[in-house]
Amino acid sequence: MAYQSGVPDQQFLWDIFRRVDKDGSGYISADELQMALSNGTWSPFNPETVRLMIGMFDRENRGTVSFQDFGALWKYVTDWQNCFRSFDTDNSGNIDKNELKTALTAFGYRLSDGIVDTLMRKFDRFGRGTILFDDFIQCSVILYTLTSAFKQYDTDMDGVITIHYEQFLSMVFALKI
Ligand SMILES: [Ca+2]
Ligand SMILES: [Ca+2]
């Protein structure tokens, strides 16, 4: 299998694409992507994470991903898999609170234990005190999106913003989450 600068070759991608595109429509729908992805358990891949990912790579705004954008999507998923594995230090197949803290610190966040607890509660879909692969992506993407929105207002970067009600509404409604 030939790889050029980390990008899988077109034939390899096409084979995956055809397998994922169950109805042969030439586009990957959210349902098809969800079926193709695994969070390491028998439970279905988080539909919210699927929606986020389709939204990121759906350049034609049809709610689906074409083969043209599939390479980028597949690389994104693979990068997240590698990231998840590297932070799952005890190889349990999920991320516990300490592993999440380490991951967030490595991503450049400085968050208190209280916020890490809040993230754990919010993204631990099954109430087991751990976060699965799909929920880890969702957690990271949302945290990134919220942080970017905050930073736009925090021009002096002191971690404090003062915004009016309507600025707040515009900020929240502009979020792609
Ligand atoms: Ca399809
Ligand atoms: Ca773990």
GROMACS .gro file of C-alpha atoms and ligand atoms in nm:
model
  179
    1MET     CA    1   0.000   0.000   0.000
    2ALA     CA    2   0.147   0.331  -0.107
    3TYR     CA    3   0.132   0.628   0.125
    4GLN     CA    4   0.243   0.976   0.034
    5SER     CA    5   0.312   1.218   0.317
    6GLY     CA    6   0.066   1.046   0.549
    7VAL     CA    7  -0.227   1.065   0.304
    8PRO     CA    8  -0.366   0.723   0.210
    9ASP     CA    9  -0.378   0.662  -0.164
   10GLN     CA   10  -0.695   0.707  -0.365
   11GLN     CA   11  -0.760   0.340  -0.437
   12PHE     CA   12  -0.736   0.256  -0.067
   13LEU     CA   13  -0.977   0.538   0.018
   14TRP     CA   14  -1.213   0.444  -0.263
   15ASP     CA   15  -1.237   0.088  -0.129
   16ILE     CA   16  -1.330   0.222   0.215
   17PHE     CA   17  -1.567   0.478   0.067
   18ARG     CA   18  -1.757   0.214  -0.129
   19ARG     CA   19  -1.793  -0.004   0.179
   20VAL     CA   20  -1.921   0.287   0.390
   21ASP     CA   21  -2.156   0.411   0.113
   22LYS     CA   22  -2.400   0.125   0.174
   23ASP     CA   23  -2.672   0.248  -0.062
   24GLY     CA   24  -2.421   0.328  -0.338
   25SER     CA   25  -2.546   0.687  -0.368
   26GLY     CA   26  -2.195   0.826  -0.407
   27TYR     CA   27  -2.234   1.018  -0.083
   28ILE     CA   28  -2.180   0.922   0.280
   29SER     CA   29  -2.484   1.002   0.492
   30ALA     CA   30  -2.481   1.044   0.869
   31ASP     CA   31  -2.640   0.700   0.910
   32GLU     CA   32  -2.379   0.536   0.687
   33LEU     CA   33  -2.094   0.707   0.871
   34GLN     CA   34  -2.241   0.610   1.207
   35MET     CA   35  -2.255   0.243   1.103
   36ALA     CA   36  -1.895   0.254   0.981
   37LEU     CA   37  -1.754   0.391   1.305
   38SER     CA   38  -1.696   0.210   1.632
   39ASN     CA   39  -1.654   0.344   1.983
   40GLY     CA   40  -1.513   0.015   2.104
   41THR     CA   41  -1.844  -0.112   2.247
   42TRP     CA   42  -2.164  -0.255   2.098
   43SER     CA   43  -2.345   0.073   2.149
   44PRO     CA   44  -2.393   0.286   1.835
   45PHE     CA   45  -2.146   0.565   1.765
   46ASN     CA   46  -2.266   0.893   1.919
   47PRO     CA   47  -2.498   1.052   1.658
   48GLU     CA   48  -2.397   1.400   1.776
   49THR     CA   49  -2.031   1.326   1.700
   50VAL     CA   50  -2.133   1.195   1.356
   51ARG     CA   51  -2.331   1.514   1.292
   52LEU     CA   52  -2.033   1.730   1.396
   53MET     CA   53  -1.800   1.540   1.164
   54ILE     CA   54  -2.037   1.545   0.865
   55GLY     CA   55  -2.079   1.920   0.922
   56MET     CA   56  -1.703   1.972   0.915
   57PHE     CA   57  -1.642   1.790   0.586
   58ASP     CA   58  -1.969   1.857   0.403
   59ARG     CA   59  -1.849   2.131   0.170
   60GLU     CA   60  -2.157   2.109  -0.051
   61ASN     CA   61  -2.390   2.158   0.247
   62ARG     CA   62  -2.607   1.858   0.167
   63GLY     CA   63  -2.570   1.677   0.499
   64THR     CA   64  -2.348   1.418   0.329
   65VAL     CA   65  -1.981   1.379   0.241
   66SER     CA   66  -1.865   1.320  -0.115
   67PHE     CA   67  -1.563   1.111  -0.210
   68GLN     CA   68  -1.373   1.434  -0.273
   69ASP     CA   69  -1.395   1.525   0.096
   70PHE     CA   70  -1.387   1.171   0.228
   71GLY     CA   71  -1.006   1.155   0.243
   72ALA     CA   72  -0.996   1.448   0.483
   73LEU     CA   73  -1.276   1.299   0.693
   74TRP     CA   74  -1.104   0.961   0.711
   75LYS     CA   75  -0.774   1.121   0.809
   76TYR     CA   76  -0.959   1.318   1.078
   77VAL     CA   77  -1.108   0.998   1.224
   78THR     CA   78  -0.773   0.818   1.213
   79ASP     CA   79  -0.596   1.110   1.379
   80TRP     CA   80  -0.856   1.105   1.658
   81GLN     CA   81  -0.814   0.729   1.698
   82ASN     CA   82  -0.439   0.774   1.742
   83CYS     CA   83  -0.495   1.062   1.980
   84PHE     CA   84  -0.747   0.862   2.184
   85ARG     CA   85  -0.514   0.561   2.206
   86SER     CA   86  -0.222   0.774   2.312
   87PHE     CA   87  -0.420   0.919   2.604
   88ASP     CA   88  -0.581   0.588   2.702
   89THR     CA   89  -0.264   0.505   2.891
   90ASP     CA   90  -0.403   0.197   3.072
   91ASN     CA   91  -0.543   0.059   2.740
   92SER     CA   92  -0.889   0.022   2.891
   93GLY     CA   93  -1.055   0.139   2.568
   94ASN     CA   94  -1.195   0.445   2.742
   95ILE     CA   95  -1.076   0.767   2.901
   96ASP     CA   96  -1.102   0.813   3.276
   97LYS     CA   97  -1.084   1.142   3.458
   98ASN     CA   98  -0.705   1.143   3.499
   99GLU     CA   99  -0.652   1.052   3.136
  100LEU     CA  100  -0.890   1.330   3.032
  101LYS     CA  101  -0.699   1.578   3.247
  102THR     CA  102  -0.372   1.476   3.084
  103ALA     CA  103  -0.526   1.503   2.737
  104LEU     CA  104  -0.673   1.847   2.799
  105THR     CA  105  -0.345   1.973   2.942
  106ALA     CA  106  -0.164   1.838   2.635
  107PHE     CA  107  -0.420   2.019   2.416
  108GLY     CA  108  -0.317   2.341   2.591
  109TYR     CA  109  -0.614   2.391   2.824
  110ARG     CA  110  -0.569   2.495   3.184
  111LEU     CA  111  -0.887   2.376   3.352
  112SER     CA  112  -0.972   2.327   3.718
  113ASP     CA  113  -1.075   1.986   3.856
  114GLY     CA  114  -1.429   2.120   3.880
  115ILE     CA  115  -1.450   2.181   3.505
  116VAL     CA  116  -1.292   1.845   3.427
  117ASP     CA  117  -1.561   1.689   3.650
  118THR     CA  118  -1.828   1.880   3.459
  119LEU     CA  119  -1.689   1.754   3.126
  120MET     CA  120  -1.678   1.399   3.259
  121ARG     CA  121  -2.043   1.419   3.368
  122LYS     CA  122  -2.154   1.574   3.040
  123PHE     CA  123  -1.972   1.340   2.802
  124ASP     CA  124  -1.992   1.016   3.000
  125ARG     CA  125  -2.302   0.901   2.809
  126PHE     CA  126  -2.337   0.574   2.998
  127GLY     CA  127  -2.267   0.702   3.348
  128ARG     CA  128  -1.966   0.476   3.403
  129GLY     CA  129  -1.715   0.740   3.503
  130THR     CA  130  -1.536   0.703   3.170
  131ILE     CA  131  -1.555   0.857   2.824
  132LEU     CA  132  -1.565   0.651   2.503
  133PHE     CA  133  -1.393   0.736   2.175
  134ASP     CA  134  -1.695   0.907   2.014
  135ASP     CA  135  -1.773   1.111   2.325
  136PHE     CA  136  -1.407   1.209   2.358
  137ILE     CA  137  -1.416   1.360   2.008
  138GLN     CA  138  -1.740   1.543   2.086
  139CYS     CA  139  -1.599   1.674   2.414
  140SER     CA  140  -1.278   1.797   2.247
  141VAL     CA  141  -1.453   1.958   1.950
  142ILE     CA  142  -1.710   2.139   2.165
  143LEU     CA  143  -1.447   2.257   2.411
  144TYR     CA  144  -1.238   2.385   2.122
  145THR     CA  145  -1.536   2.563   1.962
  146LEU     CA  146  -1.641   2.728   2.290
  147THR     CA  147  -1.285   2.831   2.369
  148SER     CA  148  -1.238   2.984   2.022
  149ALA     CA  149  -1.562   3.181   2.060
  150PHE     CA  150  -1.451   3.309   2.400
  151LYS     CA  151  -1.106   3.404   2.272
  152GLN     CA  152  -1.255   3.625   2.000
  153TYR     CA  153  -1.381   3.854   2.275
  154ASP     CA  154  -1.089   3.804   2.512
  155THR     CA  155  -0.857   4.024   2.308
  156ASP     CA  156  -0.618   4.096   2.597
  157MET     CA  157  -0.615   3.722   2.677
  158ASP     CA  158  -0.667   3.761   3.052
  159GLY     CA  159  -0.937   3.494   3.061
  160VAL     CA  160  -1.212   3.745   3.134
  161ILE     CA  161  -1.467   3.893   2.894
  162THR     CA  162  -1.744   4.147   2.937
  163ILE     CA  163  -2.018   4.113   2.679
  164HIS     CA  164  -2.369   4.245   2.632
  165TYR     CA  165  -2.675   4.022   2.620
  166GLU     CA  166  -2.706   4.044   2.242
  167GLN     CA  167  -2.335   3.984   2.191
  168PHE     CA  168  -2.376   3.673   2.402
  169LEU     CA  169  -2.671   3.558   2.192
  170SER     CA  170  -2.485   3.624   1.867
  171MET     CA  171  -2.186   3.434   2.001
  172VAL     CA  172  -2.392   3.132   2.105
  173PHE     CA  173  -2.607   3.120   1.792
  174ALA     CA  174  -2.298   3.145   1.570
  175LEU     CA  175  -2.151   2.829   1.725
  176LYS     CA  176  -2.140   2.530   1.496
  177ILE     CA  177  -2.205   2.266   1.759
  178CA      CA  178  -2.485   0.683   0.059
  179CA      CA  179  -0.822   0.438   3.002
   0.00000   0.00000   0.00000
